[in-house]
Every structure is written in C-alpha cells, then in structure tokens.
C-alpha cells in the first residue's frame, strides 16, 4: 500500500452511511474506569477454574464447527430466566448488540422504521442505520419518565415497524412500569423489543417484561451477561420470545455464530449464577451511595434501577469530565447538556470517584 492517506470519504461507501460516526466510548487505561457500565468486580476464582475446565474439554473438538443451535446454552438460559420459558423461546448472540442487530436485520431493513424514546442507548440508531432502516425518536418528560398514555400515543402516531424499549433505560437509569410496556405493545403495529440489559440491578420485586410474553408473539425481551454477570469480555447476550421469532432470527444469523468457546464459557458461568450475581446487591449499594452523595454535593441524580447514575447540575461537563480524567477517574459524557453518567464500581472505585468529584467542586 502507498503512503497516500485515504480517508472514509474517498471510499465508495453506501450513501446512507456517509458522514456517520461509529460507536466510540473512549477506552483509556485509567485506574478507575466507570464509563461503560461494566461490572468492575472480577469473576470469582472458583468459577474461572470451572470455565477453564469446560473450555479445555471443548478444545478437543475445536477442529469441528460448534453446535449451530447451542442447545445446552439455550437450556441453561431458559432455566436461569424461569417464567416457564423453554429452550424454544431462547436465542443468544455475541453480546445483546448482536441479538439486536439480528432482530433489526429480520424485522427492520430498507423502507422500515425503528422507534425509541430518547435519550436512550446510542447503539439503537447505529444498528438501525446499519440495516438501512430509519431511526425515529419519541420524547420523555423532564425526569426522563414515560406514562402508558403518553408512550402509547407517540407509538400510535409514529407507526414504527419496530419499537425498542430500554428498561432500566441507558443512559438515564429510568425504569419503565410494566403497564407502559403493555400499552406500547397494544399500540404498536409491529415488533416490540424490551432491552433489559440492567434488569438484575432493579429492585428484587420489580416485574420483568418476561411476564408479558405469553400470548404476545410480537414481543421480545433481550438480556446480557455483560453487566450483572461480569462477562462483558466474553460477549454473550440473549433473548426470550415466541419460538416463531427465534425462527426469524435463524434466517439472518451467520452460520455457527456462537463459537464453541463462547458456548462453553457461558454455560459454565450460568451454572454459577448465584455466585456470579453475588456482587449485584453490593453494586446497587454503591449506586445508591453515589446518588446520595451527589445530592449532598449539589448535583441532581436521577432515579436509577441500573448499575449507573446519570446526574445533572454540572456547570461545564467537558471540564468536569477532564478534571476527573486527570485524577485517574474515567466517566461518561453521554451528550446531554449539563449531565454526566457514572457507573457504580467497587466500594474503593466508587469512593475514588466521589472523592475526586468533591475535590473538584471545592476547587482543590
Ligand atoms: C450494555 C448494554 C447492552 C449490552 O450489550 P452487550 O452487547 O450484551 O455487551 C445492551 N443494551 C444496553 C442498553 C446496554 O447498556
């Protein structure tokens, strides 16, 4: 290759992708990284040993393609989710982002529209555009909340082919009441996807959209092992829906899309679900400590049922973000004026963030 510098603009890129920006949360090797809602607790040594054992076993057959239907893993997810789900109701991919992409490949695409209530997960518009569909956005109230009536009315007006509801919502942390999901489903002419990536961080008595699945064949509920299960690096997301929906996803997935290593690691981790989830309550405590302390510092944190907190009242977001960065703490500017988002880490990481922010506020 020559040395002439070629940029994206010089390539015969699809017209509808011209000028678009890729997903780009900064990745920086800072001591305290609380910017992408990872679970910062490492997985326990005993679970690691079990996973390694299963992966070692699988390596003996790695010359063969994996089970295309990842049967054992689907059984494990059905068992983990409960709600009388069977393996026929389950799908999985390399992160729930891949599952969402497959849903949009099957149900969106050119000439179709995908709808969500902003501000919401920044990957939805990108995944939508990737399939050639158009992303449209509804609105929330000043607290980022939605009533059943307001949500359903907006969906009736938009008539989208696909609705994506994120609950608890990223980047705001806002939960959606189950009656809002029901009303949106009744108002929607097409598919309704409920992204429950953070559901395990909700109160123990919170009602999951999984309870709505019976009798609603256009509804799908996605989950991920990235957050609660501390498995972001393994890339495992999954979905519960009517078996016919799962058949639709088989039309668009790549053959053997889930590697034998991924299937083995996820299945082994699910055997240890209670151990893997043991950190969740601890993270929720840190999340609530963040909210309380932010309020004491004069910021306005929003109600969160997730593992992060969005807070307003930041006078200069770029400057506060940079000053935290300079103190070794990485959080996220999600592009909402006057607001920043921070993930709840370990107790020590959370303290490092709160102490750094307090020192910035006091002008130290
Ligand atoms: C983190 C996150 C996901 C998970 O993505 P993976 O691809 O499973 O890592 C999905 N949805 C939302 C809203 C998220 O914040």
Tab-separated table of C-alpha atoms and ligand atoms in Angstrom:
chain	number	residue	atom	x	y	z
A	1	UNK	CA	0.000	0.000	0.000
A	2	UNK	CA	1.191	3.519	-0.785
A	3	UNK	CA	1.584	6.228	1.763
A	4	UNK	CA	-1.109	8.457	0.302
A	5	UNK	CA	-3.620	8.992	3.049
A	6	UNK	CA	-7.045	7.697	2.175
A	7	UNK	CA	-10.000	8.581	4.352
A	8	UNK	CA	-13.504	7.193	4.623
A	9	UNK	CA	-14.760	9.974	2.340
A	10	UNK	CA	-12.629	8.619	-0.513
A	11	UNK	CA	-14.308	5.203	-0.454
A	12	UNK	CA	-17.461	4.191	-2.346
A	13	UNK	CA	-19.344	3.865	0.946
A	14	UNK	CA	-23.117	3.275	0.974
A	15	UNK	CA	-24.801	6.709	0.706
A	16	UNK	CA	-26.798	6.159	3.893
A	17	UNK	CA	-23.601	5.558	5.905
A	18	UNK	CA	-21.760	8.660	4.664
A	19	UNK	CA	-20.919	11.115	7.434
A	20	UNK	CA	-21.917	8.673	10.212
A	21	UNK	CA	-19.790	8.213	13.326
A	22	UNK	CA	-19.025	4.779	14.845
A	23	UNK	CA	-19.819	3.886	18.483
A	24	UNK	CA	-16.992	5.475	20.387
A	25	UNK	CA	-16.909	5.332	24.163
A	26	UNK	CA	-13.297	6.332	24.916
A	27	UNK	CA	-11.166	3.401	26.096
A	28	UNK	CA	-8.335	4.693	28.273
A	29	UNK	CA	-6.171	2.741	30.724
A	30	UNK	CA	-7.160	4.778	33.778
A	31	UNK	CA	-7.028	3.294	37.302
A	32	UNK	CA	-10.751	3.892	37.848
A	33	UNK	CA	-12.825	3.168	34.710
A	34	UNK	CA	-16.518	3.826	35.373
A	35	UNK	CA	-17.561	4.848	31.858
A	36	UNK	CA	-19.213	1.888	30.110
A	37	UNK	CA	-21.311	0.325	32.877
A	38	UNK	CA	-19.156	-2.751	33.159
A	39	UNK	CA	-19.271	-4.841	36.295
A	40	UNK	CA	-15.867	-3.927	37.727
A	41	UNK	CA	-15.760	-6.943	40.064
A	42	UNK	CA	-13.652	-9.762	38.644
A	43	UNK	CA	-15.353	-13.146	38.483
A	44	UNK	CA	-14.525	-15.492	41.379
A	45	UNK	CA	-11.512	-17.810	41.075
A	46	UNK	CA	-13.611	-20.965	41.558
A	47	UNK	CA	-15.858	-20.009	38.636
A	48	UNK	CA	-12.829	-19.243	36.471
A	49	UNK	CA	-11.451	-22.716	37.178
A	50	UNK	CA	-14.736	-24.337	36.170
A	51	UNK	CA	-14.929	-22.299	32.954
A	52	UNK	CA	-11.338	-23.183	32.075
A	53	UNK	CA	-12.129	-26.857	32.643
A	54	UNK	CA	-15.059	-26.752	30.213
A	55	UNK	CA	-13.112	-24.771	27.625
A	56	UNK	CA	-10.261	-27.276	27.824
A	57	UNK	CA	-12.755	-30.053	27.144
A	58	UNK	CA	-14.211	-28.208	24.125
A	59	UNK	CA	-10.742	-27.614	22.679
A	60	UNK	CA	-10.511	-31.345	21.991
A	61	UNK	CA	-13.249	-30.858	19.347
A	62	UNK	CA	-12.292	-27.395	18.146
A	63	UNK	CA	-11.487	-28.711	14.644
A	64	UNK	CA	-15.271	-29.135	14.193
A	65	UNK	CA	-17.902	-26.414	13.833
A	66	UNK	CA	-19.811	-25.787	17.060
A	67	UNK	CA	-23.435	-26.807	17.741
A	68	UNK	CA	-25.214	-24.303	15.497
A	69	UNK	CA	-28.249	-24.398	17.788
A	70	UNK	CA	-26.199	-24.008	21.010
A	71	UNK	CA	-28.691	-26.387	22.603
A	72	UNK	CA	-27.078	-26.705	26.022
A	73	UNK	CA	-26.667	-22.959	26.380
A	74	UNK	CA	-30.301	-22.336	25.406
A	75	UNK	CA	-31.397	-24.843	28.055
A	76	UNK	CA	-29.246	-23.003	30.595
A	77	UNK	CA	-30.736	-19.602	29.723
A	78	UNK	CA	-34.299	-20.961	29.869
A	79	UNK	CA	-33.545	-22.362	33.312
A	80	UNK	CA	-31.904	-19.135	34.504
A	81	UNK	CA	-34.779	-16.909	33.311
A	82	UNK	CA	-37.596	-19.103	34.641
A	83	UNK	CA	-41.109	-17.841	33.777
A	84	UNK	CA	-41.879	-21.273	32.224
A	85	UNK	CA	-39.630	-20.484	29.257
A	86	UNK	CA	-38.286	-23.419	27.264
A	87	UNK	CA	-35.181	-23.597	25.010
A	88	UNK	CA	-37.521	-22.962	22.016
A	89	UNK	CA	-38.097	-19.476	23.426
A	90	UNK	CA	-34.394	-18.639	23.690
A	91	UNK	CA	-31.832	-17.142	21.350
A	92	UNK	CA	-28.292	-15.860	22.005
A	93	UNK	CA	-25.534	-13.948	20.265
A	94	UNK	CA	-22.127	-12.392	20.721
A	95	UNK	CA	-23.471	-9.724	23.057
A	96	UNK	CA	-27.036	-8.477	23.090
A	97	UNK	CA	-25.904	-5.952	20.491
A	98	UNK	CA	-25.585	-8.800	18.011
A	99	UNK	CA	-29.002	-10.113	19.006
A	100	UNK	CA	-30.481	-6.626	18.493
A	101	UNK	CA	-28.745	-6.424	15.123
A	102	UNK	CA	-30.263	-9.765	14.102
A	103	UNK	CA	-33.715	-8.585	15.202
A	104	UNK	CA	-33.335	-5.470	13.050
A	105	UNK	CA	-31.982	-7.490	10.114
A	106	UNK	CA	-35.093	-9.650	10.286
A	107	UNK	CA	-37.729	-7.024	11.121
A	108	UNK	CA	-36.320	-3.630	10.039
A	109	UNK	CA	-34.182	-3.005	6.920
A	110	UNK	CA	-34.681	-0.612	3.977
A	111	UNK	CA	-38.002	1.226	3.891
A	112	UNK	CA	-38.790	0.442	7.535
A	113	UNK	CA	-38.623	2.490	10.731
A	114	UNK	CA	-37.369	1.774	14.236
A	115	UNK	CA	-38.589	3.842	17.180
A	116	UNK	CA	-37.327	4.513	20.715
A	117	UNK	CA	-37.793	7.109	23.459
A	118	UNK	CA	-34.768	9.396	23.680
A	119	UNK	CA	-32.406	9.815	25.295
A	120	UNK	CA	-31.727	6.103	25.046
A	121	UNK	CA	-28.964	3.636	24.155
A	122	UNK	CA	-26.731	5.164	21.468
A	123	UNK	CA	-26.336	1.843	19.652
A	124	UNK	CA	-30.009	1.661	18.595
A	125	UNK	CA	-29.695	4.326	15.847
A	126	UNK	CA	-26.405	2.817	14.656
A	127	UNK	CA	-27.771	-0.718	14.456
A	128	UNK	CA	-30.886	0.629	12.728
A	129	UNK	CA	-28.878	2.535	10.125
A	130	UNK	CA	-26.682	-0.498	9.571
A	131	UNK	CA	-29.708	-2.406	8.277
A	132	UNK	CA	-30.787	0.516	6.065
A	133	UNK	CA	-33.811	1.398	8.202
A	134	UNK	CA	-34.640	4.831	9.665
A	135	UNK	CA	-34.403	5.580	13.399
A	136	UNK	CA	-37.051	7.870	14.875
A	137	UNK	CA	-37.255	9.100	18.435
A	138	UNK	CA	-40.104	9.891	20.821
A	139	UNK	CA	-39.811	12.043	23.945
A	140	UNK	CA	-39.881	11.577	27.727
A	141	UNK	CA	-40.807	14.009	30.489
A	142	UNK	CA	-38.263	16.190	32.320
A	143	UNK	CA	-37.406	13.298	34.679
A	144	UNK	CA	-36.950	11.009	31.624
A	145	UNK	CA	-40.092	9.115	32.629
A	146	UNK	CA	-42.992	7.873	30.497
A	147	UNK	CA	-46.641	7.252	31.259
A	148	UNK	CA	-48.549	4.492	29.484
A	149	UNK	CA	-50.790	7.038	27.798
A	150	UNK	CA	-48.008	9.323	26.550
A	151	UNK	CA	-45.874	6.409	25.326
A	152	UNK	CA	-48.735	4.646	23.533
A	153	UNK	CA	-49.881	7.859	21.853
A	154	UNK	CA	-46.408	8.501	20.453
A	155	UNK	CA	-46.173	4.935	19.127
A	156	UNK	CA	-49.633	5.214	17.524
A	157	UNK	CA	-48.538	8.438	15.809
A	158	UNK	CA	-45.193	7.025	14.617
A	159	UNK	CA	-46.492	3.611	13.404
A	160	UNK	CA	-42.972	2.128	13.522
A	161	UNK	CA	-42.097	-1.352	12.300
A	162	UNK	CA	-40.001	-1.934	15.425
A	163	UNK	CA	-40.119	-0.287	18.882
A	164	UNK	CA	-37.158	-0.668	21.226
A	165	UNK	CA	-37.874	-0.002	24.900
A	166	UNK	CA	-34.847	0.115	27.172
A	167	UNK	CA	-35.649	-0.586	30.820
A	168	UNK	CA	-33.935	0.352	33.025
A	169	UNK	CA	-33.002	2.909	30.384
A	170	UNK	CA	-29.423	3.669	29.400
A	171	UNK	CA	-28.144	6.408	29.837
A	172	UNK	CA	-30.736	7.661	32.351
A	173	UNK	CA	-31.286	4.612	34.612
A	174	UNK	CA	-35.064	5.139	34.397
A	175	UNK	CA	-37.315	2.092	34.877
A	176	UNK	CA	-40.451	1.613	32.765
A	177	UNK	CA	-43.531	0.418	34.589
A	178	UNK	CA	-44.967	-2.813	33.215
A	179	UNK	CA	-48.221	-1.067	32.209
A	180	UNK	CA	-46.191	1.234	29.917
A	181	UNK	CA	-44.743	-1.773	28.098
A	182	UNK	CA	-48.193	-3.337	27.815
A	183	UNK	CA	-49.682	-0.127	26.418
A	184	UNK	CA	-46.850	0.282	23.908
A	185	UNK	CA	-47.333	-3.314	22.763
A	186	UNK	CA	-51.050	-2.746	22.251
A	187	UNK	CA	-50.379	0.485	20.332
A	188	UNK	CA	-47.547	-0.880	18.184
A	189	UNK	CA	-48.318	-2.296	14.750
A	190	UNK	CA	-45.098	-4.344	14.705
A	191	UNK	CA	-42.316	-5.736	16.840
A	192	UNK	CA	-41.641	-4.539	20.405
A	193	UNK	CA	-38.202	-5.266	21.839
A	194	UNK	CA	-37.633	-4.721	25.561
A	195	UNK	CA	-33.926	-4.365	26.315
A	196	UNK	CA	-33.477	-5.486	29.929
A	197	UNK	CA	-29.669	-5.281	29.947
A	198	UNK	CA	-29.747	-3.967	33.542
A	199	UNK	CA	-32.752	-5.866	34.918
A	200	UNK	CA	-30.737	-7.689	37.597
A	201	UNK	CA	-29.930	-4.313	39.214
A	202	UNK	CA	-33.622	-3.424	39.611
A	203	UNK	CA	-35.350	-3.974	42.991
A	204	UNK	CA	-35.933	-7.664	43.715
A	205	UNK	CA	-39.701	-7.263	43.377
A	206	UNK	CA	-39.504	-5.418	40.027
A	207	UNK	CA	-41.679	-7.032	37.349
A	208	UNK	CA	-39.809	-8.128	34.205
A	209	UNK	CA	-41.295	-7.857	30.726
A	210	UNK	CA	-40.763	-11.638	30.611
A	211	UNK	CA	-44.106	-11.889	32.444
A	212	UNK	CA	-45.813	-10.342	29.389
A	213	UNK	CA	-44.501	-12.885	26.853
A	214	UNK	CA	-47.377	-15.405	26.942
A	215	UNK	CA	-49.867	-14.530	24.193
A	216	UNK	CA	-47.712	-11.712	22.772
A	217	UNK	CA	-45.860	-13.105	19.752
A	218	UNK	CA	-44.585	-9.667	18.643
A	219	UNK	CA	-42.805	-9.083	21.980
A	220	UNK	CA	-39.163	-9.929	22.664
A	221	UNK	CA	-37.063	-9.418	25.778
A	222	UNK	CA	-33.291	-9.130	25.485
A	223	UNK	CA	-30.762	-9.588	28.273
A	224	UNK	CA	-26.991	-9.670	28.511
A	225	UNK	CA	-24.288	-11.366	30.566
A	226	UNK	CA	-22.117	-8.255	30.137
A	227	UNK	CA	-23.349	-6.327	33.172
A	228	UNK	CA	-24.743	-8.341	36.070
A	229	UNK	CA	-22.703	-11.455	35.195
A	230	UNK	CA	-19.415	-9.532	34.841
A	231	UNK	CA	-18.955	-11.184	31.439
A	232	UNK	CA	-18.550	-8.190	29.093
A	233	UNK	CA	-15.330	-9.547	27.582
A	234	UNK	CA	-16.930	-12.884	26.668
A	235	UNK	CA	-19.634	-11.213	24.510
A	236	UNK	CA	-22.816	-13.061	25.406
A	237	UNK	CA	-26.315	-11.631	25.066
A	238	UNK	CA	-29.621	-13.469	24.790
A	239	UNK	CA	-33.286	-13.134	24.025
A	240	UNK	CA	-36.606	-14.615	25.106
A	241	UNK	CA	-39.520	-14.588	22.655
A	242	UNK	CA	-42.099	-16.732	20.884
A	243	UNK	CA	-40.455	-19.690	19.042
A	244	UNK	CA	-41.575	-18.178	15.697
A	245	UNK	CA	-39.463	-15.095	16.457
A	246	UNK	CA	-36.474	-17.336	17.082
A	247	UNK	CA	-37.068	-18.932	13.666
A	248	UNK	CA	-36.970	-15.455	12.098
A	249	UNK	CA	-33.540	-14.836	13.640
A	250	UNK	CA	-32.240	-18.103	12.165
A	251	UNK	CA	-32.783	-16.525	8.734
A	252	UNK	CA	-30.236	-13.759	9.335
A	253	UNK	CA	-27.637	-15.127	11.755
A	254	UNK	CA	-24.266	-16.189	10.410
A	255	UNK	CA	-23.755	-19.957	10.398
A	256	UNK	CA	-22.202	-21.142	13.672
A	257	UNK	CA	-22.248	-17.559	15.005
A	258	UNK	CA	-21.624	-18.597	18.615
A	259	UNK	CA	-18.204	-20.197	18.975
A	260	UNK	CA	-17.781	-23.410	20.935
A	261	UNK	CA	-15.576	-21.463	23.371
A	262	UNK	CA	-18.290	-18.875	23.970
A	263	UNK	CA	-20.959	-21.547	24.413
A	264	UNK	CA	-18.793	-23.434	26.917
A	265	UNK	CA	-17.820	-20.337	28.894
A	266	UNK	CA	-21.386	-19.025	29.114
A	267	UNK	CA	-22.862	-22.402	30.054
A	268	UNK	CA	-20.271	-22.855	32.796
A	269	UNK	CA	-20.837	-19.321	34.137
A	270	UNK	CA	-24.608	-19.885	34.245
A	271	UNK	CA	-24.064	-22.959	36.440
A	272	UNK	CA	-22.678	-20.465	38.970
A	273	UNK	CA	-25.423	-17.867	38.567
A	274	UNK	CA	-25.847	-17.196	42.321
A	275	UNK	CA	-22.078	-16.706	42.767
A	276	UNK	CA	-21.829	-14.579	39.627
A	277	UNK	CA	-24.736	-12.427	40.779
A	278	UNK	CA	-23.487	-12.099	44.354
A	279	UNK	CA	-21.906	-8.736	43.525
A	280	UNK	CA	-25.134	-7.229	42.220
A	281	UNK	CA	-26.521	-6.198	45.622
A	282	UNK	CA	-23.173	-4.704	46.511
A	283	UNK	CA	-23.110	-2.689	43.274
A	284	UNK	CA	-26.656	-1.485	43.966
A	285	UNK	CA	-25.469	-0.228	47.377
A	286	UNK	CA	-22.675	1.705	45.691
A	287	UNK	CA	-25.140	3.100	43.130
A	288	UNK	CA	-27.368	4.398	45.919
A	289	UNK	CA	-24.355	5.827	47.762
A	290	UNK	CA	-23.422	7.696	44.557
A	291	UNK	CA	-26.931	9.175	44.316
A	292	UNK	CA	-26.968	10.256	47.968
A	293	UNK	CA	-23.505	11.788	47.835
A	294	UNK	CA	-24.127	13.548	44.508
A	295	UNK	CA	-27.217	15.154	46.022
A	296	UNK	CA	-25.152	16.308	49.033
A	297	UNK	CA	-22.640	17.826	46.610
A	298	UNK	CA	-25.449	19.812	44.963
A	299	UNK	CA	-25.937	17.719	41.817
A	300	UNK	CA	-29.249	16.260	40.661
A	301	UNK	CA	-29.027	12.475	40.223
A	302	UNK	CA	-31.956	10.738	38.503
A	303	UNK	CA	-33.721	7.677	39.850
A	304	UNK	CA	-31.746	4.641	38.670
A	305	UNK	CA	-32.589	0.928	38.608
A	306	UNK	CA	-29.344	0.124	36.836
A	307	UNK	CA	-25.653	-0.036	37.767
A	308	UNK	CA	-25.005	3.617	36.893
A	309	UNK	CA	-26.257	7.086	37.754
A	310	UNK	CA	-26.977	9.997	35.418
A	311	UNK	CA	-26.658	13.340	37.158
A	312	UNK	CA	-27.441	16.901	36.174
A	313	UNK	CA	-26.332	20.225	37.575
A	314	UNK	CA	-22.866	20.011	36.004
A	315	UNK	CA	-21.888	23.551	35.000
A	316	UNK	CA	-19.212	22.586	32.484
A	317	UNK	CA	-19.419	18.895	31.559
A	318	UNK	CA	-16.259	18.854	29.419
A	319	UNK	CA	-14.230	20.483	32.183
A	320	UNK	CA	-15.555	18.275	34.996
A	321	UNK	CA	-15.015	15.169	32.823
A	322	UNK	CA	-11.419	16.267	32.112
A	323	UNK	CA	-10.655	17.075	35.756
A	324	UNK	CA	-11.887	13.630	36.788
A	325	UNK	CA	-9.794	12.121	33.988
A	326	UNK	CA	-6.739	13.991	35.288
A	327	UNK	CA	-7.414	12.421	38.706
A	328	UNK	CA	-7.482	8.931	37.135
A	329	UNK	CA	-11.261	8.555	37.008
A	330	UNK	CA	-12.986	7.844	33.683
A	331	UNK	CA	-16.737	8.512	33.484
A	332	UNK	CA	-19.039	9.236	30.516
A	333	UNK	CA	-20.275	12.377	28.837
A	334	UNK	CA	-23.379	10.990	27.119
A	335	UNK	CA	-24.080	14.210	25.240
A	336	UNK	CA	-26.907	15.529	27.442
A	337	UNK	CA	-26.116	19.173	28.269
A	338	UNK	CA	-25.232	19.686	31.944
A	339	UNK	CA	-25.175	15.936	32.660
A	340	UNK	CA	-22.630	13.174	33.177
A	341	UNK	CA	-23.043	9.422	33.756
A	342	UNK	CA	-21.016	7.274	36.132
A	343	UNK	CA	-21.065	3.504	36.648
A	344	UNK	CA	-21.118	2.098	40.177
A	345	UNK	CA	-17.847	0.289	40.797
A	346	UNK	CA	-16.357	-1.471	43.767
A	347	UNK	CA	-16.561	0.406	47.061
A	348	UNK	CA	-12.993	1.703	46.546
A	349	UNK	CA	-13.602	2.815	42.942
A	350	UNK	CA	-16.838	4.493	43.925
A	351	UNK	CA	-15.061	6.336	46.739
A	352	UNK	CA	-12.291	7.384	44.343
A	353	UNK	CA	-14.903	8.921	42.027
A	354	UNK	CA	-16.842	10.657	44.801
A	355	UNK	CA	-13.677	11.990	46.472
A	356	UNK	CA	-12.297	13.254	43.153
A	357	UNK	CA	-15.567	14.991	42.336
A	358	UNK	CA	-15.767	16.550	45.815
A	359	UNK	CA	-12.220	17.871	45.481
A	360	UNK	CA	-13.035	19.398	42.075
A	361	UNK	CA	-16.175	21.015	43.482
A	362	UNK	CA	-14.262	22.534	46.383
A	363	UNK	CA	-11.751	23.955	43.891
A	364	UNK	CA	-8.815	21.864	45.122
B	1	LIG	C1	-24.509	-2.580	27.880
B	1	LIG	C2	-25.799	-2.625	27.154
B	1	LIG	C3	-26.136	-3.731	26.394
B	1	LIG	C4	-25.238	-4.929	26.364
B	1	LIG	O1	-24.516	-5.052	25.252
B	1	LIG	P1	-23.686	-6.388	25.015
B	1	LIG	O2	-23.551	-6.380	23.546
B	1	LIG	O3	-24.501	-7.531	25.523
B	1	LIG	O4	-22.407	-6.222	25.764
B	1	LIG	C5	-27.360	-3.775	25.769
B	1	LIG	N1	-28.221	-2.769	25.896
B	1	LIG	C6	-27.935	-1.691	26.635
B	1	LIG	C7	-28.945	-0.634	26.796
B	1	LIG	C8	-26.727	-1.584	27.277
B	1	LIG	O5	-26.443	-0.512	28.012
